[in-house]
Every structure is written in structure tokens, then in C-alpha cells.
């Protein structure tokens, strides 16, 4: 073997080794791959593992098959009340059809995010436009999420994108809108408070009127009962007096005269003009 043959043998071996390495490629579990033949797509459903290709004629492009996140910038949307709201949101997506993904956006994640961001904003603009601020704040977010997914999924599939999730992180009001909303909320709360106070005053009046009514009834019943008791007492008293003084009429007449004297002479400025021999002074006489 001459020197020329000795040089060609290592060169041929090295060439064969290079060609062999160029004929084998590996697809990871988190990747999707496309096999091309002279720039034309041949296979898009390559499984993870080792695969073979024809050097120079075939080439391979791999793409991340994991769930990716589009964190959208804050965007203003008009509600049905023609009020602006500032919305922060994000989308979870992954490559669904790698062939379509490559042909529509060139397999570029940045371009895919741009397309996805645009169709997401269009869908959100449509949904926010038929809702009021109160509905956006108080509604169940899952309902809005499901609606957006239903609208976005068909549009995203046209780019080979599979939507996993859409979330509204935050809904804010611009400063000028916040002031008017807070003023309106304050006015509404004040109206409700006035209504409650009015209802309370009305209830208080009814309760007070009912209490006064019951008071009058109770007092009237008590006075009637008192008069009845007083009448019965006076009757019994008169009966007792009659029985007592009937036993000694002379003493009764004397007692009554003393009461008359006490009542007549109680006030010193009073003047009586009577005959000395009148019956009123009967017991002033020393005669029996």
C-alpha cells in the first residue's frame, strides 16, 4: 500500500462518518418536527426518538411542543355603555398542527403570538362591547372565558394553534371613568340609604301610633275600672256611714255640723251673714 492509498482511506472513513451523522437526527419528547425534501414538506408526524434522512436532500426543523404563554399587553375596550375599561389578559397555547403552523406563520413563535394577539383582541372587543361594566365586574369569569375560547379556537386552528386557556387577569377603569362610576355608586348607595331611612321612619310612625293607641285603650280601661272600683267603694262607704250614723242620728247631725264649720271657716277672708238663731249655729248655743 502506497502513501496515496494510506491518505485516501482515512479521508473516506471520515467522509462516511460525516454522512452517517448527517443521516441521523433526534426528536425530543417536547418537540414537534417536520421533515423536508428539497424544501418540500414530506412528514409532519414524526414521533420522538431517532430518525433517518438523506443528507443534503432532506432537512429537519423542530418546534417547541410545550404549552406557551402569550402575555398580552394592557388594552382598552369599550363596554356597551361606551365606557373604556383596561384589561390585562394572557393566553396559553401550543402547536396543534405543526405543518399548518409552519406554512401560515413560518414556524415563528413571535409571528404566532402577533396573530393570536390580534384575533384575541378582536374577540374581546366584541364580547366587552355587549356587556356593561357591572356585568364585567360581577359576572362569573369562567363564563367569559368559555365564550372567548369558543370564538378564538376556530380562528387559532387556521394557524395550526391549539388554545389551552384564556384568562382575564385584571379589569381596571380609567381614572376619568372611575370617578364617574364611583360617583354613581355613591349616589346609588345614598338613594338606598334614604329609602331605608324612609322605611324606618314609616315603621317608627306606625309603631308609635300603635303604641299610643294601645296606651289610650289601656288608660281608658284602667280609668273605667277605677271608676267602677271607686263607685263600689263610695256605695259601700255610704252604706257603712248610713248604718253607723243611723244608730245615733243626733251624733251624725253633730258630726256633719262640725264638717260644715271646718269647711266654712277654713278661709279667714270669707264672710257669712246669718241670723244668730239659725240652725247653722245650733251647736254654738249652750242650750241643749
mmCIF file with all atom_site columns, N, CA, C and O in Angstrom, residues 204-253:
data_model
loop_
_atom_site.group_PDB
_atom_site.id
_atom_site.type_symbol
_atom_site.label_atom_id
_atom_site.label_alt_id
_atom_site.label_comp_id
_atom_site.label_asym_id
_atom_site.label_entity_id
_atom_site.label_seq_id
_atom_site.pdbx_PDB_ins_code
_atom_site.Cartn_x
_atom_site.Cartn_y
_atom_site.Cartn_z
_atom_site.occupancy
_atom_site.B_iso_or_equiv
_atom_site.pdbx_formal_charge
_atom_site.auth_seq_id
_atom_site.auth_comp_id
_atom_site.auth_asym_id
_atom_site.auth_atom_id
_atom_site.pdbx_PDB_model_num
ATOM 1   N N  . UNK A 1 204 ? -91.426  53.382 62.242  1.00 0.00 ? 204 UNK A N  1
ATOM 2   C CA . UNK A 1 204 ? -91.428  54.003 63.569  1.00 0.00 ? 204 UNK A CA 1
ATOM 3   C C  . UNK A 1 204 ? -92.749  54.718 63.838  1.00 0.00 ? 204 UNK A C  1
ATOM 4   O O  . UNK A 1 204 ? -93.296  54.647 64.949  1.00 0.00 ? 204 UNK A O  1
ATOM 5   N N  . UNK A 1 205 ? -93.259  55.421 62.816  1.00 0.00 ? 205 UNK A N  1
ATOM 6   C CA . UNK A 1 205 ? -94.542  56.109 62.974  1.00 0.00 ? 205 UNK A CA 1
ATOM 7   C C  . UNK A 1 205 ? -95.666  55.114 63.227  1.00 0.00 ? 205 UNK A C  1
ATOM 8   O O  . UNK A 1 205 ? -96.530  55.341 64.086  1.00 0.00 ? 205 UNK A O  1
ATOM 9   N N  . UNK A 1 206 ? -95.661  54.027 62.489  1.00 0.00 ? 206 UNK A N  1
ATOM 10  C CA . UNK A 1 206 ? -96.698  53.012 62.682  1.00 0.00 ? 206 UNK A CA 1
ATOM 11  C C  . UNK A 1 206 ? -96.613  52.404 64.079  1.00 0.00 ? 206 UNK A C  1
ATOM 12  O O  . UNK A 1 206 ? -97.633  52.209 64.752  1.00 0.00 ? 206 UNK A O  1
ATOM 13  N N  . UNK A 1 207 ? -95.380  52.107 64.509  1.00 0.00 ? 207 UNK A N  1
ATOM 14  C CA . UNK A 1 207 ? -95.207  51.516 65.835  1.00 0.00 ? 207 UNK A CA 1
ATOM 15  C C  . UNK A 1 207 ? -95.618  52.510 66.915  1.00 0.00 ? 207 UNK A C  1
ATOM 16  O O  . UNK A 1 207 ? -96.295  52.147 67.899  1.00 0.00 ? 207 UNK A O  1
ATOM 17  N N  . UNK A 1 208 ? -95.225  53.792 66.745  1.00 0.00 ? 208 UNK A N  1
ATOM 18  C CA . UNK A 1 208 ? -95.592  54.819 67.722  1.00 0.00 ? 208 UNK A CA 1
ATOM 19  C C  . UNK A 1 208 ? -97.103  55.015 67.786  1.00 0.00 ? 208 UNK A C  1
ATOM 20  O O  . UNK A 1 208 ? -97.686  55.126 68.872  1.00 0.00 ? 208 UNK A O  1
ATOM 21  N N  . UNK A 1 209 ? -97.744  55.039 66.602  1.00 0.00 ? 209 UNK A N  1
ATOM 22  C CA . UNK A 1 209 ? -99.197  55.201 66.566  1.00 0.00 ? 209 UNK A CA 1
ATOM 23  C C  . UNK A 1 209 ? -99.896  54.015 67.233  1.00 0.00 ? 209 UNK A C  1
ATOM 24  O O  . UNK A 1 209 ? -100.857 54.185 67.999  1.00 0.00 ? 209 UNK A O  1
ATOM 25  N N  . UNK A 1 210 ? -99.394  52.818 66.960  1.00 0.00 ? 210 UNK A N  1
ATOM 26  C CA . UNK A 1 210 ? -99.989  51.637 67.574  1.00 0.00 ? 210 UNK A CA 1
ATOM 27  C C  . UNK A 1 210 ? -99.775  51.644 69.091  1.00 0.00 ? 210 UNK A C  1
ATOM 28  O O  . UNK A 1 210 ? -100.676 51.273 69.864  1.00 0.00 ? 210 UNK A O  1
ATOM 29  N N  . UNK A 1 211 ? -98.567  52.102 69.511  1.00 0.00 ? 211 UNK A N  1
ATOM 30  C CA . UNK A 1 211 ? -98.299  52.185 70.950  1.00 0.00 ? 211 UNK A CA 1
ATOM 31  C C  . UNK A 1 211 ? -99.214  53.213 71.623  1.00 0.00 ? 211 UNK A C  1
ATOM 32  O O  . UNK A 1 211 ? -99.749  52.967 72.716  1.00 0.00 ? 211 UNK A O  1
ATOM 33  N N  . UNK A 1 212 ? -99.406  54.386 70.965  1.00 0.00 ? 212 UNK A N  1
ATOM 34  C CA . UNK A 1 212 ? -100.306 55.411 71.521  1.00 0.00 ? 212 UNK A CA 1
ATOM 35  C C  . UNK A 1 212 ? -101.731 54.883 71.607  1.00 0.00 ? 212 UNK A C  1
ATOM 36  O O  . UNK A 1 212 ? -102.460 55.148 72.580  1.00 0.00 ? 212 UNK A O  1
ATOM 37  N N  . UNK A 1 213 ? -102.135 54.149 70.571  1.00 0.00 ? 213 UNK A N  1
ATOM 38  C CA . UNK A 1 213 ? -103.481 53.577 70.572  1.00 0.00 ? 213 UNK A CA 1
ATOM 39  C C  . UNK A 1 213 ? -103.651 52.609 71.743  1.00 0.00 ? 213 UNK A C  1
ATOM 40  O O  . UNK A 1 213 ? -104.652 52.657 72.478  1.00 0.00 ? 213 UNK A O  1
ATOM 41  N N  . UNK A 1 214 ? -102.673 51.726 71.886  1.00 0.00 ? 214 UNK A N  1
ATOM 42  C CA . UNK A 1 214 ? -102.741 50.763 72.982  1.00 0.00 ? 214 UNK A CA 1
ATOM 43  C C  . UNK A 1 214 ? -102.706 51.469 74.338  1.00 0.00 ? 214 UNK A C  1
ATOM 44  O O  . UNK A 1 214 ? -103.384 51.051 75.288  1.00 0.00 ? 214 UNK A O  1
ATOM 45  N N  . UNK A 1 215 ? -101.900 52.561 74.396  1.00 0.00 ? 215 UNK A N  1
ATOM 46  C CA . UNK A 1 215 ? -101.835 53.321 75.638  1.00 0.00 ? 215 UNK A CA 1
ATOM 47  C C  . UNK A 1 215 ? -103.201 53.902 75.987  1.00 0.00 ? 215 UNK A C  1
ATOM 48  O O  . UNK A 1 215 ? -103.658 53.825 77.139  1.00 0.00 ? 215 UNK A O  1
ATOM 49  N N  . UNK A 1 216 ? -103.873 54.518 74.980  1.00 0.00 ? 216 UNK A N  1
ATOM 50  C CA . UNK A 1 216 ? -105.187 55.106 75.217  1.00 0.00 ? 216 UNK A CA 1
ATOM 51  C C  . UNK A 1 216 ? -106.194 54.043 75.658  1.00 0.00 ? 216 UNK A C  1
ATOM 52  O O  . UNK A 1 216 ? -107.007 54.270 76.568  1.00 0.00 ? 216 UNK A O  1
ATOM 53  N N  . UNK A 1 217 ? -106.112 52.885 75.006  1.00 0.00 ? 217 UNK A N  1
ATOM 54  C CA . UNK A 1 217 ? -107.040 51.804 75.373  1.00 0.00 ? 217 UNK A CA 1
ATOM 55  C C  . UNK A 1 217 ? -106.770 51.341 76.795  1.00 0.00 ? 217 UNK A C  1
ATOM 56  O O  . UNK A 1 217 ? -107.710 51.138 77.598  1.00 0.00 ? 217 UNK A O  1
ATOM 57  N N  . UNK A 1 218 ? -105.485 51.164 77.118  1.00 0.00 ? 218 UNK A N  1
ATOM 58  C CA . UNK A 1 218 ? -105.131 50.695 78.464  1.00 0.00 ? 218 UNK A CA 1
ATOM 59  C C  . UNK A 1 218 ? -105.557 51.720 79.518  1.00 0.00 ? 218 UNK A C  1
ATOM 60  O O  . UNK A 1 218 ? -106.128 51.369 80.568  1.00 0.00 ? 218 UNK A O  1
ATOM 61  N N  . UNK A 1 219 ? -105.258 53.032 79.240  1.00 0.00 ? 219 UNK A N  1
ATOM 62  C CA . UNK A 1 219 ? -105.636 54.079 80.199  1.00 0.00 ? 219 UNK A CA 1
ATOM 63  C C  . UNK A 1 219 ? -107.144 54.152 80.349  1.00 0.00 ? 219 UNK A C  1
ATOM 64  O O  . UNK A 1 219 ? -107.681 54.285 81.471  1.00 0.00 ? 219 UNK A O  1
ATOM 65  N N  . UNK A 1 220 ? -107.868 54.074 79.226  1.00 0.00 ? 220 UNK A N  1
ATOM 66  C CA . UNK A 1 220 ? -109.336 54.128 79.282  1.00 0.00 ? 220 UNK A CA 1
ATOM 67  C C  . UNK A 1 220 ? -109.890 52.955 80.077  1.00 0.00 ? 220 UNK A C  1
ATOM 68  O O  . UNK A 1 220 ? -110.797 53.122 80.911  1.00 0.00 ? 220 UNK A O  1
ATOM 69  N N  . UNK A 1 221 ? -109.351 51.770 79.822  1.00 0.00 ? 221 UNK A N  1
ATOM 70  C CA . UNK A 1 221 ? -109.814 50.596 80.574  1.00 0.00 ? 221 UNK A CA 1
ATOM 71  C C  . UNK A 1 221 ? -109.490 50.736 82.057  1.00 0.00 ? 221 UNK A C  1
ATOM 72  O O  . UNK A 1 221 ? -110.304 50.368 82.923  1.00 0.00 ? 221 UNK A O  1
ATOM 73  N N  . UNK A 1 222 ? -108.279 51.278 82.325  1.00 0.00 ? 222 UNK A N  1
ATOM 74  C CA . UNK A 1 222 ? -107.893 51.467 83.732  1.00 0.00 ? 222 UNK A CA 1
ATOM 75  C C  . UNK A 1 222 ? -108.797 52.493 84.412  1.00 0.00 ? 222 UNK A C  1
ATOM 76  O O  . UNK A 1 222 ? -109.224 52.296 85.572  1.00 0.00 ? 222 UNK A O  1
ATOM 77  N N  . UNK A 1 223 ? -109.095 53.612 83.722  1.00 0.00 ? 223 UNK A N  1
ATOM 78  C CA . UNK A 1 223 ? -109.978 54.628 84.295  1.00 0.00 ? 223 UNK A CA 1
ATOM 79  C C  . UNK A 1 223 ? -111.387 54.074 84.513  1.00 0.00 ? 223 UNK A C  1
ATOM 80  O O  . UNK A 1 223 ? -112.030 54.362 85.534  1.00 0.00 ? 223 UNK A O  1
ATOM 81  N N  . UNK A 1 224 ? -111.857 53.308 83.557  1.00 0.00 ? 224 UNK A N  1
ATOM 82  C CA . UNK A 1 224 ? -113.190 52.708 83.716  1.00 0.00 ? 224 UNK A CA 1
ATOM 83  C C  . UNK A 1 224 ? -113.201 51.774 84.912  1.00 0.00 ? 224 UNK A C  1
ATOM 84  O O  . UNK A 1 224 ? -114.141 51.796 85.732  1.00 0.00 ? 224 UNK A O  1
ATOM 85  N N  . UNK A 1 225 ? -112.175 50.965 85.019  1.00 0.00 ? 225 UNK A N  1
ATOM 86  C CA . UNK A 1 225 ? -112.106 50.048 86.153  1.00 0.00 ? 225 UNK A CA 1
ATOM 87  C C  . UNK A 1 225 ? -111.977 50.817 87.467  1.00 0.00 ? 225 UNK A C  1
ATOM 88  O O  . UNK A 1 225 ? -112.598 50.453 88.485  1.00 0.00 ? 225 UNK A O  1
ATOM 89  N N  . UNK A 1 226 ? -111.177 51.923 87.413  1.00 0.00 ? 226 UNK A N  1
ATOM 90  C CA . UNK A 1 226 ? -111.030 52.739 88.619  1.00 0.00 ? 226 UNK A CA 1
ATOM 91  C C  . UNK A 1 226 ? -112.355 53.365 89.041  1.00 0.00 ? 226 UNK A C  1
ATOM 92  O O  . UNK A 1 226 ? -112.697 53.418 90.230  1.00 0.00 ? 226 UNK A O  1
ATOM 93  N N  . UNK A 1 227 ? -113.090 53.876 88.052  1.00 0.00 ? 227 UNK A N  1
ATOM 94  C CA . UNK A 1 227 ? -114.400 54.460 88.363  1.00 0.00 ? 227 UNK A CA 1
ATOM 95  C C  . UNK A 1 227 ? -115.344 53.427 88.937  1.00 0.00 ? 227 UNK A C  1
ATOM 96  O O  . UNK A 1 227 ? -116.111 53.711 89.870  1.00 0.00 ? 227 UNK A O  1
ATOM 97  N N  . UNK A 1 228 ? -115.288 52.227 88.343  1.00 0.00 ? 228 UNK A N  1
ATOM 98  C CA . UNK A 1 228 ? -116.143 51.155 88.877  1.00 0.00 ? 228 UNK A CA 1
ATOM 99  C C  . UNK A 1 228 ? -115.768 50.826 90.313  1.00 0.00 ? 228 UNK A C  1
ATOM 100 O O  . UNK A 1 228 ? -116.638 50.667 91.188  1.00 0.00 ? 228 UNK A O  1
ATOM 101 N N  . UNK A 1 229 ? -114.438 50.718 90.545  1.00 0.00 ? 229 UNK A N  1
ATOM 102 C CA . UNK A 1 229 ? -113.989 50.411 91.911  1.00 0.00 ? 229 UNK A CA 1
ATOM 103 C C  . UNK A 1 229 ? -114.348 51.551 92.862  1.00 0.00 ? 229 UNK A C  1
ATOM 104 O O  . UNK A 1 229 ? -114.810 51.332 93.992  1.00 0.00 ? 229 UNK A O  1
ATOM 105 N N  . UNK A 1 230 ? -114.130 52.820 92.370  1.00 0.00 ? 230 UNK A N  1
ATOM 106 C CA . UNK A 1 230 ? -114.458 53.980 93.202  1.00 0.00 ? 230 UNK A CA 1
ATOM 107 C C  . UNK A 1 230 ? -115.957 54.028 93.480  1.00 0.00 ? 230 UNK A C  1
ATOM 108 O O  . UNK A 1 230 ? -116.395 54.343 94.603  1.00 0.00 ? 230 UNK A O  1
ATOM 109 N N  . UNK A 1 231 ? -116.760 53.733 92.485  1.00 0.00 ? 231 UNK A N  1
ATOM 110 C CA . UNK A 1 231 ? -118.219 53.740 92.687  1.00 0.00 ? 231 UNK A CA 1
ATOM 111 C C  . UNK A 1 231 ? -118.639 52.695 93.705  1.00 0.00 ? 231 UNK A C  1
ATOM 112 O O  . UNK A 1 231 ? -119.480 52.978 94.577  1.00 0.00 ? 231 UNK A O  1
ATOM 113 N N  . UNK A 1 232 ? -118.048 51.501 93.552  1.00 0.00 ? 232 UNK A N  1
ATOM 114 C CA . UNK A 1 232 ? -118.394 50.457 94.521  1.00 0.00 ? 232 UNK A CA 1
ATOM 115 C C  . UNK A 1 232 ? -117.917 50.848 95.916  1.00 0.00 ? 232 UNK A C  1
ATOM 116 O O  . UNK A 1 232 ? -118.601 50.605 96.929  1.00 0.00 ? 232 UNK A O  1
ATOM 117 N N  . UNK A 1 233 ? -116.731 51.485 95.978  1.00 0.00 ? 233 UNK A N  1
ATOM 118 C CA . UNK A 1 233 ? -116.233 51.922 97.288  1.00 0.00 ? 233 UNK A CA 1
ATOM 119 C C  . UNK A 1 233 ? -117.118 52.998 97.895  1.00 0.00 ? 233 UNK A C  1
ATOM 120 O O  . UNK A 1 233 ? -117.402 52.976 99.113  1.00 0.00 ? 233 UNK A O  1
ATOM 121 N N  . UNK A 1 234 ? -117.535 53.967 97.050  1.00 0.00 ? 234 UNK A N  1
ATOM 122 C CA . UNK A 1 234 ? -118.415 55.013 97.573  1.00 0.00 ? 234 UNK A CA 1
ATOM 123 C C  . UNK A 1 234 ? -119.735 54.434 98.049  1.00 0.00 ? 234 UNK A C  1
ATOM 124 O O  . UNK A 1 234 ? -120.301 54.858 99.088  1.00 0.00 ? 234 UNK A O  1
ATOM 125 N N  . UNK A 1 235 ? -120.236 53.478 97.289  1.00 0.00 ? 235 UNK A N  1
ATOM 126 C CA . UNK A 1 235 ? -121.508 52.856 97.686  1.00 0.00 ? 235 UNK A CA 1
ATOM 127 C C  . UNK A 1 235 ? -121.361 52.130 99.010  1.00 0.00 ? 235 UNK A C  1
ATOM 128 O O  . UNK A 1 235 ? -122.211 52.246 99.914  1.00 0.00 ? 235 UNK A O  1
ATOM 129 N N  . UNK A 1 236 ? -120.250 51.364 99.115  1.00 0.00 ? 236 UNK A N  1
ATOM 130 C CA . UNK A 1 236 ? -120.032 50.656 100.368 1.00 0.00 ? 236 UNK A CA 1
ATOM 131 C C  . UNK A 1 236 ? -119.805 51.639 101.518 1.00 0.00 ? 236 UNK A C  1
ATOM 132 O O  . UNK A 1 236 ? -120.273 51.417 102.647 1.00 0.00 ? 236 UNK A O  1
ATOM 133 N N  . UNK A 1 237 ? -119.053 52.736 101.213 1.00 0.00 ? 237 UNK A N  1
ATOM 134 C CA . UNK A 1 237 ? -118.808 53.749 102.240 1.00 0.00 ? 237 UNK A CA 1
ATOM 135 C C  . UNK A 1 237 ? -120.117 54.395 102.709 1.00 0.00 ? 237 UNK A C  1
ATOM 136 O O  . UNK A 1 237 ? -120.346 54.584 103.915 1.00 0.00 ? 237 UNK A O  1
ATOM 137 N N  . UNK A 1 238 ? -120.937 54.745 101.713 1.00 0.00 ? 238 UNK A N  1
ATOM 138 C CA . UNK A 1 238 ? -122.226 55.360 102.073 1.00 0.00 ? 238 UNK A CA 1
ATOM 139 C C  . UNK A 1 238 ? -123.081 54.400 102.887 1.00 0.00 ? 238 UNK A C  1
ATOM 140 O O  . UNK A 1 238 ? -123.757 54.797 103.848 1.00 0.00 ? 238 UNK A O  1
ATOM 141 N N  . UNK A 1 239 ? -123.037 53.145 102.508 1.00 0.00 ? 239 UNK A N  1
ATOM 142 C CA . UNK A 1 239 ? -123.816 52.139 103.242 1.00 0.00 ? 239 UNK A CA 1
ATOM 143 C C  . UNK A 1 239 ? -123.312 52.007 104.675 1.00 0.00 ? 239 UNK A C  1
ATOM 144 O O  . UNK A 1 239 ? -124.095 51.923 105.624 1.00 0.00 ? 239 UNK A O  1
ATOM 145 N N  . UNK A 1 240 ? -121.957 52.011 104.794 1.00 0.00 ? 240 UNK A N  1
ATOM 146 C CA . UNK A 1 240 ? -121.378 51.904 106.146 1.00 0.00 ? 240 UNK A CA 1
ATOM 147 C C  . UNK A 1 240 ? -121.730 53.127 106.968 1.00 0.00 ? 240 UNK A C  1
ATOM 148 O O  . UNK A 1 240 ? -122.097 53.045 108.160 1.00 0.00 ? 240 UNK A O  1
ATOM 149 N N  . UNK A 1 241 ? -121.617 54.345 106.340 1.00 0.00 ? 241 UNK A N  1
ATOM 150 C CA . UNK A 1 241 ? -121.978 55.579 107.049 1.00 0.00 ? 241 UNK A CA 1
ATOM 151 C C  . UNK A 1 241 ? -123.452 55.550 107.475 1.00 0.00 ? 241 UNK A C  1
ATOM 152 O O  . UNK A 1 241 ? -123.817 55.934 108.593 1.00 0.00 ? 241 UNK A O  1
ATOM 153 N N  . UNK A 1 242 ? -124.256 55.090 106.535 1.00 0.00 ? 242 UNK A N  1
ATOM 154 C CA . UNK A 1 242 ? -125.701 55.081 106.829 1.00 0.00 ? 242 UNK A CA 1
ATOM 155 C C  . UNK A 1 242 ? -125.998 54.152 108.003 1.00 0.00 ? 242 UNK A C  1
ATOM 156 O O  . UNK A 1 242 ? -126.782 54.485 108.908 1.00 0.00 ? 242 UNK A O  1
ATOM 157 N N  . UNK A 1 243 ? -125.347 52.983 107.985 1.00 0.00 ? 243 UNK A N  1
ATOM 158 C CA . UNK A 1 243 ? -125.592 52.048 109.067 1.00 0.00 ? 243 UNK A CA 1
ATOM 159 C C  . UNK A 1 243 ? -125.049 52.589 110.395 1.00 0.00 ? 243 UNK A C  1
ATOM 160 O O  . UNK A 1 243 ? -125.657 52.422 111.445 1.00 0.00 ? 243 UNK A O  1
ATOM 161 N N  . UNK A 1 244 ? -123.864 53.222 110.294 1.00 0.00 ? 244 UNK A N  1
ATOM 162 C CA . UNK A 1 244 ? -123.229 53.708 111.525 1.00 0.00 ? 244 UNK A CA 1
ATOM 163 C C  . UNK A 1 244 ? -123.995 54.890 112.122 1.00 0.00 ? 244 UNK A C  1
ATOM 164 O O  . UNK A 1 244 ? -124.325 54.920 113.325 1.00 0.00 ? 244 UNK A O  1
ATOM 165 N N  . UNK A 1 245 ? -124.267 55.911 111.260 1.00 0.00 ? 245 UNK A N  1
ATOM 166 C CA . UNK A 1 245 ? -124.926 57.098 111.784 1.00 0.00 ? 245 UNK A CA 1
ATOM 167 C C  . UNK A 1 245 ? -126.424 56.879 112.033 1.00 0.00 ? 245 UNK A C  1
ATOM 168 O O  . UNK A 1 245 ? -127.057 57.642 112.771 1.00 0.00 ? 245 UNK A O  1
ATOM 169 N N  . UNK A 1 246 ? -126.959 55.837 111.418 1.00 0.00 ? 246 UNK A N  1
ATOM 170 C CA . UNK A 1 246 ? -128.378 55.551 111.674 1.00 0.00 ? 246 UNK A CA 1
ATOM 171 C C  . UNK A 1 246 ? -128.617 55.079 113.108 1.00 0.00 ? 246 UNK A C  1
ATOM 172 O O  . UNK A 1 246 ? -129.729 55.185 113.625 1.00 0.00 ? 246 UNK A O  1
ATOM 173 N N  . UNK A 1 247 ? -127.567 54.578 113.728 1.00 0.00 ? 247 UNK A N  1
ATOM 174 C CA . UNK A 1 247 ? -127.706 54.149 115.117 1.00 0.00 ? 247 UNK A CA 1
ATOM 175 C C  . UNK A 1 247 ? -127.792 55.338 116.076 1.00 0.00 ? 247 UNK A C  1
ATOM 176 O O  . UNK A 1 247 ? -128.332 55.210 117.161 1.00 0.00 ? 247 UNK A O  1
ATOM 177 N N  . UNK A 1 248 ? -127.234 56.514 115.680 1.00 0.00 ? 248 UNK A N  1
ATOM 178 C CA . UNK A 1 248 ? -127.260 57.706 116.532 1.00 0.00 ? 248 UNK A CA 1
ATOM 179 C C  . UNK A 1 248 ? -127.377 58.926 115.626 1.00 0.00 ? 248 UNK A C  1
ATOM 180 O O  . UNK A 1 248 ? -126.390 59.583 115.299 1.00 0.00 ? 248 UNK A O  1
ATOM 181 N N  . UNK A 1 249 ? -128.610 59.274 115.247 1.00 0.00 ? 249 UNK A N  1
ATOM 182 C CA . UNK A 1 249 ? -128.822 60.406 114.333 1.00 0.00 ? 249 UNK A CA 1
ATOM 183 C C  . UNK A 1 249 ? -128.324 61.729 114.913 1.00 0.00 ? 249 UNK A C  1
ATOM 184 O O  . UNK A 1 249 ? -127.834 62.577 114.162 1.00 0.00 ? 249 UNK A O  1
ATOM 185 N N  . UNK A 1 250 ? -128.428 61.907 116.209 1.00 0.00 ? 250 UNK A N  1
ATOM 186 C CA . UNK A 1 250 ? -128.003 63.166 116.813 1.00 0.00 ? 250 UNK A CA 1
ATOM 187 C C  . UNK A 1 250 ? -126.490 63.362 116.666 1.00 0.00 ? 250 UNK A C  1
ATOM 188 O O  . UNK A 1 250 ? -126.000 64.460 116.339 1.00 0.00 ? 250 UNK A O  1
ATOM 189 N N  . UNK A 1 251 ? -125.754 62.252 116.886 1.00 0.00 ? 251 UNK A N  1
ATOM 190 C CA . UNK A 1 251 ? -124.303 62.333 116.709 1.00 0.00 ? 251 UNK A CA 1
ATOM 191 C C  . UNK A 1 251 ? -123.934 62.594 115.242 1.00 0.00 ? 251 UNK A C  1
ATOM 192 O O  . UNK A 1 251 ? -123.018 63.364 114.953 1.00 0.00 ? 251 UNK A O  1
ATOM 193 N N  . UNK A 1 252 ? -124.692 62.008 114.340 1.00 0.00 ? 252 UNK A N  1
ATOM 194 C CA . UNK A 1 252 ? -124.450 62.212 112.911 1.00 0.00 ? 252 UNK A CA 1
ATOM 195 C C  . UNK A 1 252 ? -124.660 63.671 112.541 1.00 0.00 ? 252 UNK A C  1
ATOM 196 O O  . UNK A 1 252 ? -123.858 64.255 111.806 1.00 0.00 ? 252 UNK A O  1
ATOM 197 N N  . UNK A 1 253 ? -125.738 64.281 113.084 1.00 0.00 ? 253 UNK A N  1
ATOM 198 C CA . UNK A 1 253 ? -126.017 65.696 112.798 1.00 0.00 ? 253 UNK A CA 1
ATOM 199 C C  . UNK A 1 253 ? -124.911 66.576 113.363 1.00 0.00 ? 253 UNK A C  1
ATOM 200 O O  . UNK A 1 253 ? -124.477 67.554 112.719 1.00 0.00 ? 253 UNK A O  1
#
